[in-house]
Coordinates of C-alpha atoms and ligand atoms in Angstrom, one line a residue:
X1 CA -14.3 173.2 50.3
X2 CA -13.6 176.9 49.5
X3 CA -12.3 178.1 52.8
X4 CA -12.3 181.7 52.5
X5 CA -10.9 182.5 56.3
X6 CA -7.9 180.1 55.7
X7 CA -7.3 181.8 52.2
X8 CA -7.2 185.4 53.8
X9 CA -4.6 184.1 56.2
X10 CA -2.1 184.5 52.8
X11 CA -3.3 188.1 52.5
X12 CA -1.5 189.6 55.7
X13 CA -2.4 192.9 54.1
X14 CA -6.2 192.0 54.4
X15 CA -5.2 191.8 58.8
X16 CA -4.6 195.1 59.2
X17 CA -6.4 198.5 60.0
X18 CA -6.9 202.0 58.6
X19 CA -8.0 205.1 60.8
X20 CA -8.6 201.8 63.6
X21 CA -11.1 199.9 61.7
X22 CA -10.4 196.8 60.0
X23 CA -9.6 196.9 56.0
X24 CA -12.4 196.4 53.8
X25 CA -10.6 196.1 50.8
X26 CA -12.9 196.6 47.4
X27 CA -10.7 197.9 45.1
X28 CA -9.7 194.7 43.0
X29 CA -10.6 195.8 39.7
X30 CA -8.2 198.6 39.9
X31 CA -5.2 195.8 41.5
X32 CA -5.6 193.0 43.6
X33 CA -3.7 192.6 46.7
X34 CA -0.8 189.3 47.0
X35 CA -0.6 186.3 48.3
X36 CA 3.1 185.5 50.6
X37 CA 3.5 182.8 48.3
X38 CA 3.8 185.3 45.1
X39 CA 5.8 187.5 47.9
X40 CA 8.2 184.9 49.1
X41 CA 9.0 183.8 45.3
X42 CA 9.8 187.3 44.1
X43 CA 12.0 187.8 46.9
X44 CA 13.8 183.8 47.1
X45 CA 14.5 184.9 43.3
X46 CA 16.2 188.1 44.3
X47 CA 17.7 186.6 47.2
X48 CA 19.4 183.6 45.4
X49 CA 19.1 183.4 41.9
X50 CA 19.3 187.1 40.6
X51 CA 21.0 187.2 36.6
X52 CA 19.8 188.5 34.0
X53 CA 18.3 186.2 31.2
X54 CA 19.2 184.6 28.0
X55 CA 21.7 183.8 26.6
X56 CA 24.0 183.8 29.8
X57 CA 26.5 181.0 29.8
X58 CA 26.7 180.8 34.0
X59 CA 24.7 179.4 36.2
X60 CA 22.7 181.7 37.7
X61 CA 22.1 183.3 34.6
X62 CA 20.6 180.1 33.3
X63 CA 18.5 179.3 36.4
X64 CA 16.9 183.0 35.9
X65 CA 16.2 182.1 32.3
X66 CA 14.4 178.7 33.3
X67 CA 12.4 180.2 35.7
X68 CA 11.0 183.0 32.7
X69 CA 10.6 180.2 30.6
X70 CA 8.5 177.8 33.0
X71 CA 6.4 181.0 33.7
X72 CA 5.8 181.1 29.7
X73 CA 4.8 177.9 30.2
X74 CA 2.6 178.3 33.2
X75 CA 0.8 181.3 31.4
X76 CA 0.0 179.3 28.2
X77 CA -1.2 176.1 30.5
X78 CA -3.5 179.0 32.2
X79 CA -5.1 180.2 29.3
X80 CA -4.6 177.3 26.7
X81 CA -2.6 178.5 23.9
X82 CA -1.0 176.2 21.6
X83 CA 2.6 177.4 22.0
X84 CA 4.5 179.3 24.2
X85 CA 5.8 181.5 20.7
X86 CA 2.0 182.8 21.5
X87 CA 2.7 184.0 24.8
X88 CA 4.2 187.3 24.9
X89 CA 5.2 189.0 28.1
X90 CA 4.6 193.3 28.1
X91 CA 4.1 195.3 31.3
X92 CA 0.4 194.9 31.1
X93 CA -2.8 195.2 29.8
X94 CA -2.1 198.8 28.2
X95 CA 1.0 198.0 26.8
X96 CA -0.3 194.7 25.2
X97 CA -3.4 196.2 23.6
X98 CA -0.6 199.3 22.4
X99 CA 1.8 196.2 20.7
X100 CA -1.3 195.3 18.9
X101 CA -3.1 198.7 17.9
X102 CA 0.9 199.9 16.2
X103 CA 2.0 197.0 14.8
X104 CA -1.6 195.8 13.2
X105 CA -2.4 199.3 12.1
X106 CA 1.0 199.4 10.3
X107 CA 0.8 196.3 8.6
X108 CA -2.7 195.3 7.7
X109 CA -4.8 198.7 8.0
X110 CA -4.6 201.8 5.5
X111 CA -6.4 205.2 5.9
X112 CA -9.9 204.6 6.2
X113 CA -10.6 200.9 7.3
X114 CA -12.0 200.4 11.1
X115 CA -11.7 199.3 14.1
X116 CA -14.7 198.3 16.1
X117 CA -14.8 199.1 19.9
X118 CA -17.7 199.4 22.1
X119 CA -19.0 201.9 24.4
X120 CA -17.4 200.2 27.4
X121 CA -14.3 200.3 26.9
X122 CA -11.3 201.2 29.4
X123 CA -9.0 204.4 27.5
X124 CA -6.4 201.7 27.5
X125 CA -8.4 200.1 24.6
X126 CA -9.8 203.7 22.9
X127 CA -6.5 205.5 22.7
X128 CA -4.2 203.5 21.6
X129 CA -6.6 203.4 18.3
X130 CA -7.2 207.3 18.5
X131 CA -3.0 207.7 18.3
X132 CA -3.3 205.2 14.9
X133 CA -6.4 207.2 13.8
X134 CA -4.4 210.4 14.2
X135 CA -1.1 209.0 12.6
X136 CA -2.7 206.6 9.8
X137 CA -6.3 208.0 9.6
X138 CA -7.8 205.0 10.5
X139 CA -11.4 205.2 12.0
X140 CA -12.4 203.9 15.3
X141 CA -16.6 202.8 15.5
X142 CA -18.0 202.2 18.3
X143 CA -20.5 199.4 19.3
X144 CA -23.7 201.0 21.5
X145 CA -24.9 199.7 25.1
X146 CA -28.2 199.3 26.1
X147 CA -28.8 201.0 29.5
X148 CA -28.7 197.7 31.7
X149 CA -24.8 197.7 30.4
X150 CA -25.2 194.8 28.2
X151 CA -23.6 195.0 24.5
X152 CA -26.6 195.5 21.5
X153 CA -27.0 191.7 20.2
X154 CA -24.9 190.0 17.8
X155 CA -27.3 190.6 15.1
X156 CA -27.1 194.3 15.6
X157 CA -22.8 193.7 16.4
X158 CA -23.0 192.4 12.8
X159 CA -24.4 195.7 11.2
X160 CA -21.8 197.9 12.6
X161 CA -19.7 195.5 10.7
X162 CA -18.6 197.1 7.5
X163 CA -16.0 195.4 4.4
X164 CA -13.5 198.6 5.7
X165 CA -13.7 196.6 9.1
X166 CA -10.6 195.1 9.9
X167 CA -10.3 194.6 13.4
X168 CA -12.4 194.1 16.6
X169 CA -11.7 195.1 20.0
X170 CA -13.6 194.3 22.7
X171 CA -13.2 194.4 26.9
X172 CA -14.2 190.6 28.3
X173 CA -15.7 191.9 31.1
X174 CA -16.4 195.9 31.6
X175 CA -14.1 196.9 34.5
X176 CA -17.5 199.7 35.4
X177 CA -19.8 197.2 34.5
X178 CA -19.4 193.9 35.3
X179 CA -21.0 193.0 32.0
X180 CA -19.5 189.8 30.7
X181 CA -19.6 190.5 27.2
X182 CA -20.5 187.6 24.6
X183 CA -17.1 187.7 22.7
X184 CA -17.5 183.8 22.0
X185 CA -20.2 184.5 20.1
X186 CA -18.6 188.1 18.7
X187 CA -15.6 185.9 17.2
X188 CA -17.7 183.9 15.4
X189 CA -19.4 186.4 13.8
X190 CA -16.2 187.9 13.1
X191 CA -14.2 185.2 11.9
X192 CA -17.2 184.3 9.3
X193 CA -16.4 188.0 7.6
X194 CA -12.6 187.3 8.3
X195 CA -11.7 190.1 10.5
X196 CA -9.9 189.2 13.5
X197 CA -10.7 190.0 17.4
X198 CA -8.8 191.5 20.2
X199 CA -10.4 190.5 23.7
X200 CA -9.2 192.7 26.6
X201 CA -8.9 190.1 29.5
X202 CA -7.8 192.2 32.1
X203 CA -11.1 191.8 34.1
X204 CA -11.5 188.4 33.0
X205 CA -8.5 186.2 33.7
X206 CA -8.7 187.2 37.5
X207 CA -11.9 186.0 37.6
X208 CA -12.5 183.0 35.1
X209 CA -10.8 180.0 33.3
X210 CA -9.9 181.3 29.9
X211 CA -9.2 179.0 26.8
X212 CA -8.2 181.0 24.0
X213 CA -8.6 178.2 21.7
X214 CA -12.4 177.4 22.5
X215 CA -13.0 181.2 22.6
X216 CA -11.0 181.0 19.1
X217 CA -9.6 184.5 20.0
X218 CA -7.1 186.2 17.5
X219 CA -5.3 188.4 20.6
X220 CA -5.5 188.4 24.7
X221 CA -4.6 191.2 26.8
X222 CA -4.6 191.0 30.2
X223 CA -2.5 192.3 33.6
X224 CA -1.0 190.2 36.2
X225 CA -1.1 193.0 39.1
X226 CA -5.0 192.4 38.4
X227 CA -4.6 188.5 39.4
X228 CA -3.0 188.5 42.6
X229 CA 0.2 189.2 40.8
X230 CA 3.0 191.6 40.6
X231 CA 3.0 195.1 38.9
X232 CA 4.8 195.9 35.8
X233 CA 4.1 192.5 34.1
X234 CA 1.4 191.2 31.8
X235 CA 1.2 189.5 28.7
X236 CA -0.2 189.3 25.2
X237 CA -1.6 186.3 23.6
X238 CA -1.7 186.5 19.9
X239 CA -2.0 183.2 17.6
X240 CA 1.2 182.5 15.5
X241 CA 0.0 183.2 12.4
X242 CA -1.0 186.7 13.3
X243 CA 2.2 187.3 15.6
X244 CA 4.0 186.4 12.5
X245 CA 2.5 188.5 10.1
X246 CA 3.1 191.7 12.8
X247 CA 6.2 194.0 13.0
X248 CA 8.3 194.2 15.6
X249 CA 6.8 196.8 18.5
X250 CA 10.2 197.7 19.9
X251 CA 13.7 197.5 19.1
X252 CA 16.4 196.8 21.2
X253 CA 18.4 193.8 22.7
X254 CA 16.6 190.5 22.9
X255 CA 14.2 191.0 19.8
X256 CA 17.0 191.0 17.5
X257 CA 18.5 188.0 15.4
X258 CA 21.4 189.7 13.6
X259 CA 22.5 193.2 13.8
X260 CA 24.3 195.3 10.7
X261 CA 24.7 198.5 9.6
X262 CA 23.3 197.3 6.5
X263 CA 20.4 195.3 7.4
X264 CA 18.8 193.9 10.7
X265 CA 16.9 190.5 11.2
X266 CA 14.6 189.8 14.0
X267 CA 14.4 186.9 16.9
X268 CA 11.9 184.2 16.4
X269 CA 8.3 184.6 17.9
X270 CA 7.8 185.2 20.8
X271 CA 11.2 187.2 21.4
X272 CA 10.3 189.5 18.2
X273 CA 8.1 191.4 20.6
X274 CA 9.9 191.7 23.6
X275 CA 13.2 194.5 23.2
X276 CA 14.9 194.9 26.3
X277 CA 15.3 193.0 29.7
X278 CA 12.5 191.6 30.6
X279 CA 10.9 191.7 34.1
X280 CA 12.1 188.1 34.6
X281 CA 11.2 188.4 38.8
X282 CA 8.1 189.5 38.0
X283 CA 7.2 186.8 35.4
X284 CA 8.5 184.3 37.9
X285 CA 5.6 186.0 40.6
X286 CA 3.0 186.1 37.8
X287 CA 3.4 182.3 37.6
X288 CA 3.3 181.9 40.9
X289 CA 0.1 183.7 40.9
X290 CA -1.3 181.7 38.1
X291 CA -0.1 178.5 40.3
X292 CA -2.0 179.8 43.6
X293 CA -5.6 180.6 41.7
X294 CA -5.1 177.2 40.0
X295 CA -4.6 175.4 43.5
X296 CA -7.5 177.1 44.7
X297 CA -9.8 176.0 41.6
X298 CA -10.7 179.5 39.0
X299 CA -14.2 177.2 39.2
X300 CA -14.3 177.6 43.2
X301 CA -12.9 181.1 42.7
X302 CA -15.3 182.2 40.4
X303 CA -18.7 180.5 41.7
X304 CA -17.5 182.3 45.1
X305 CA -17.5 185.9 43.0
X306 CA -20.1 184.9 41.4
X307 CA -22.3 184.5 45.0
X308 CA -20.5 187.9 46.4
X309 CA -21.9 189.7 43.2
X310 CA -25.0 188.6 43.2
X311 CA -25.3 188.9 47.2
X312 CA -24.1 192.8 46.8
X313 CA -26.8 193.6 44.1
X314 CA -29.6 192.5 46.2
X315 CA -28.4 194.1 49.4
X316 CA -27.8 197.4 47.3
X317 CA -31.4 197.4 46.1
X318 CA -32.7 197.6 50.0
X319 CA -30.9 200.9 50.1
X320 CA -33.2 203.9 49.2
X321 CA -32.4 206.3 46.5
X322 CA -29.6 203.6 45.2
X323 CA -28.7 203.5 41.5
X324 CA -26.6 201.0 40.4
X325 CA -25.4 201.0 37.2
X326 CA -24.5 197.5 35.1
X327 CA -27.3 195.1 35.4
X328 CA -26.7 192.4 32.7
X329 CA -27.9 188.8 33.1
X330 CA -23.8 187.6 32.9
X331 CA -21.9 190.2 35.2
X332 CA -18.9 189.6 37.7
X333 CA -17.2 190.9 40.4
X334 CA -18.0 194.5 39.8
X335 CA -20.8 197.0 41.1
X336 CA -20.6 200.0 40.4
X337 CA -23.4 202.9 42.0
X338 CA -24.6 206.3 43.2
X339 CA -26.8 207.1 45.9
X340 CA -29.5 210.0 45.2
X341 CA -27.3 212.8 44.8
X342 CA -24.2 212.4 47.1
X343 CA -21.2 212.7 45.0
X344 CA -19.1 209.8 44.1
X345 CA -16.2 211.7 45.8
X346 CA -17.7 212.7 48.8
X347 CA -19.4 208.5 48.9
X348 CA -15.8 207.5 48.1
X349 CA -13.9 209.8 50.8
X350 CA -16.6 208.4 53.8
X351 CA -16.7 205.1 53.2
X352 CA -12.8 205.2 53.3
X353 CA -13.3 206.7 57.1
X354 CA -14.9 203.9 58.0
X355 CA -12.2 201.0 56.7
X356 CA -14.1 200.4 53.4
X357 CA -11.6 201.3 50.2
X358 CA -13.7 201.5 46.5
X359 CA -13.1 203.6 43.6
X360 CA -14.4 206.3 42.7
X361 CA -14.7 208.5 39.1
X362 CA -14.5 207.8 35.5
X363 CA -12.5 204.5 36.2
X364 CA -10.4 205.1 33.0
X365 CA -14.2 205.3 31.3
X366 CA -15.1 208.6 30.1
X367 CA -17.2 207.7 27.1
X368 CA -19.0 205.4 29.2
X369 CA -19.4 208.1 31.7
X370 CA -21.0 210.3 29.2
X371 CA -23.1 207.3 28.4
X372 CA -24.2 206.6 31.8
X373 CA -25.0 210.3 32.0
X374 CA -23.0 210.7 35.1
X375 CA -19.3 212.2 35.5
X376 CA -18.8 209.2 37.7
X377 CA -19.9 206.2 39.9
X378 CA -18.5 204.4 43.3
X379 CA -17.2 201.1 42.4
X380 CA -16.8 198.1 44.6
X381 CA -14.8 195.2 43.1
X382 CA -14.5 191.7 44.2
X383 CA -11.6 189.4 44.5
X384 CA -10.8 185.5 46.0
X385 CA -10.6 186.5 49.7
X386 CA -13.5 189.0 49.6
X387 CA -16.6 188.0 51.9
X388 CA -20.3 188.4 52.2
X389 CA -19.3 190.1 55.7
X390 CA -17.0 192.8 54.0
X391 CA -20.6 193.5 51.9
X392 CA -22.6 193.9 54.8
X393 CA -20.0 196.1 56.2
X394 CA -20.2 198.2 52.8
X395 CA -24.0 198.4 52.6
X396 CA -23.5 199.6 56.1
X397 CA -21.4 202.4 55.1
X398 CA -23.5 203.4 52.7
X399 CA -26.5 203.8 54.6
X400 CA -24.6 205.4 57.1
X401 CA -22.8 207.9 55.1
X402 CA -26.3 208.5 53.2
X403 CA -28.1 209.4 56.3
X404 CA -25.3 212.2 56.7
X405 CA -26.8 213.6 53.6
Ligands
LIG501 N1 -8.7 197.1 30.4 C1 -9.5 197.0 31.5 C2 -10.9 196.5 31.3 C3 -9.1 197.4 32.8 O1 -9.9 197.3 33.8 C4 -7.8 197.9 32.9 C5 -7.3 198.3 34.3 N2 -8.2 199.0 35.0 C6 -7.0 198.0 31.8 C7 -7.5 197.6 30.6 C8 -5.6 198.5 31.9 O2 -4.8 197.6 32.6 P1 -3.3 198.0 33.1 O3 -3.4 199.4 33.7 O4 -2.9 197.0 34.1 O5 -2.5 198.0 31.8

């Protein structure tokens, strides 16, 4: 049974108070908080085992390095990949999706080809195009949304398609939204015109099992501060053939096969990509992460989400003057709103008063904000240890700080 009381009892953070009201934390889209286990880990590592990786011919050095490398391991179990050369470790999300966007632009784009986005997308996965578009003059097209937040159909994805298309890029699940996007059904329809896809899984692997091989993705991005684990780390999935084909990202130590004045070879996958020390701790408490969501079930963990989401939209809709904005059949974890014409800030800044912590503002989402028509919304975001009590308490505060209004 998914005990929800005996899981926040790992939270300590979730125990305490804030101006002297108990924490209402719904701010996991933007980082979830950790587990002791993930805490206790980190710090055992640091305590006893502390050398940096690879390489090293003494002991501890050795037992650092097999702890990086079973968390490889862990993270390609997790998602499915065939390898652990596919599993690449970066410091997040962003930094994954900015591997991809230099290294792919360089190799297999010229002036003029595309990239696809779509209207939803975090800056992390606009920008890091826009620098390409400025230095290459590639073009970045962008899919449209309808105005429940769902993604125009695959028959209409397929007309934005163009032969100068050679890459798509697409957010799994909208971190505004909620909208779980169809990108099963996108690859396909890629894949039959050749062009490759890049899924941004940063609000999806906290929330649901991913298997890159049935999704038949070309790249993953995702965060592990998102999913319960630390900050700083993340990782890219990219299948071998396309990791292969790409350029180094970085140059430094540990990417580096043979170095010469004269000419310089590069490590074997996945090492190519990752110059530098890497956060070895913090890979060690993103497996550990990955470890404690598995124990739990992502089924249990996502059918529980799934129940908090759809309890919070019905709620929501008893409030008067409430607009919420994302209202797709497939959505997850994530409502975002505005309530007649109290200002997200002002929403944001009361609710906090009263224990409850959401977002507020363009959550990294400006072209969705012009969208949407607004220059921003109040988020709430849903994680493992959240309850249907913390909702009441946040439709509470909503009608309360309304009737201030
Ligand atoms: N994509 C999406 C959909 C996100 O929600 C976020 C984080 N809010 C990111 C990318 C960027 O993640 P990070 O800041 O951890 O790199």
């Amino acid at each position: 049974m998914y005990d929800v009381k005996k899981i926040r009892e790992d939270f300590p953070i979730l125990q305490r108070e804030v101006y002297k009201k108990p924490l209402v934390y719904l701010d996991n889209a933007a980082t979830t908080q950790k587990p002791l286990c993930v805490l206790d880990a980190m710090r055992e590592e640091y305590l006893n085992v502390n050398a940096n990786v690879h390489r090293g011919v003494h002991y501890l050095s050795q037992q650092a390095t097999d702890l990086h490398e079973a968390a490889r391991e862990t993270v390609r179990a997790f998602i499915n990949a065939r390898k652990i050369e596919e599993v690449v470790f970066t410091r997040g999300t962003t930094e994954a999706i900015n591997l991809v966007a230099q290294t792919f632009c360089e190799s297999q784009m010229k002036a003029g080809d595309e990239v696809l986005v779509t209207d939803m997308e975090h800056h992390s996965n606009i920008v890091p195009w826009q620098l390409q578009a400025k230095k290459m003059g590639i073009v970045v097209k962008h899919l449209p949304i309808d105005d429940k937040g769902c993604l125009v159909s695959c028959h209409d994805v397929a007309t934005y398609i163009t032969e100068r298309t050679k890459l798509i890029s697409i957010a799994h699940v909208s971190n505004v939204l909620g909208t779980i996007n169809p990108v099963k059904d996108i690859i396909k329809l890629a894949h039959e015109r050749g062009i490759p896809v890049l899924v941004d899984g940063a609000q999806s692997a906290p929330h649901m099992k991913i298997d890159v091989q049935d999704l038949d993705c070309d790249f993953l991005a995702f965060s592990g501060h998102k999913m319960y684990g630390p900050t700083g780390i993340g990782v890219l999935y990219g299948k071998e053939e396309w990791l292969e084909k790409l350029p180094p990202y970085q140059g430094g130590g540990e990417m580096i096969d043979k170095v010469s004045w004269e000419k310089t070879t590069f490590e074997r996958l996945p090492f190519k990509f990752e110059a530098g020390t890497p956060d070895y701790v913090a890979t060690h408490g993103l497996a550990t992460a990955i470890k404690y969501m598995e124990s739990l079930g992502m089924e249990n963990i996502e059918a529980h989400e799934q129940e908090l989401t759809r309890y919070c939209m019905e709620q929501m809709r008893t409030i008067p003057n409430m607009r919420l904005f994302g209202e797709a059949p497939h959505k997850d974890a994530v409502v975002s709103f505005l309530v007649g014409d109290i200002h997200h800030l002002d929403m944001g800044t009361l609710l906090d008063r009263l224990g409850i912590a959401v977002r507020t503002g363009h959550h990294c989402a400006h072209p969705l904000m012009d969208r949407l028509g607004v220059t921003g919304t109040v988020r709430a975001s849903f994680a493992l240890y959240n309850t249907k009590e913390e909702i009441d308490a946040l439709v509470a505060g909503i009608r309360r700080v309304s009737a201030m209004f």
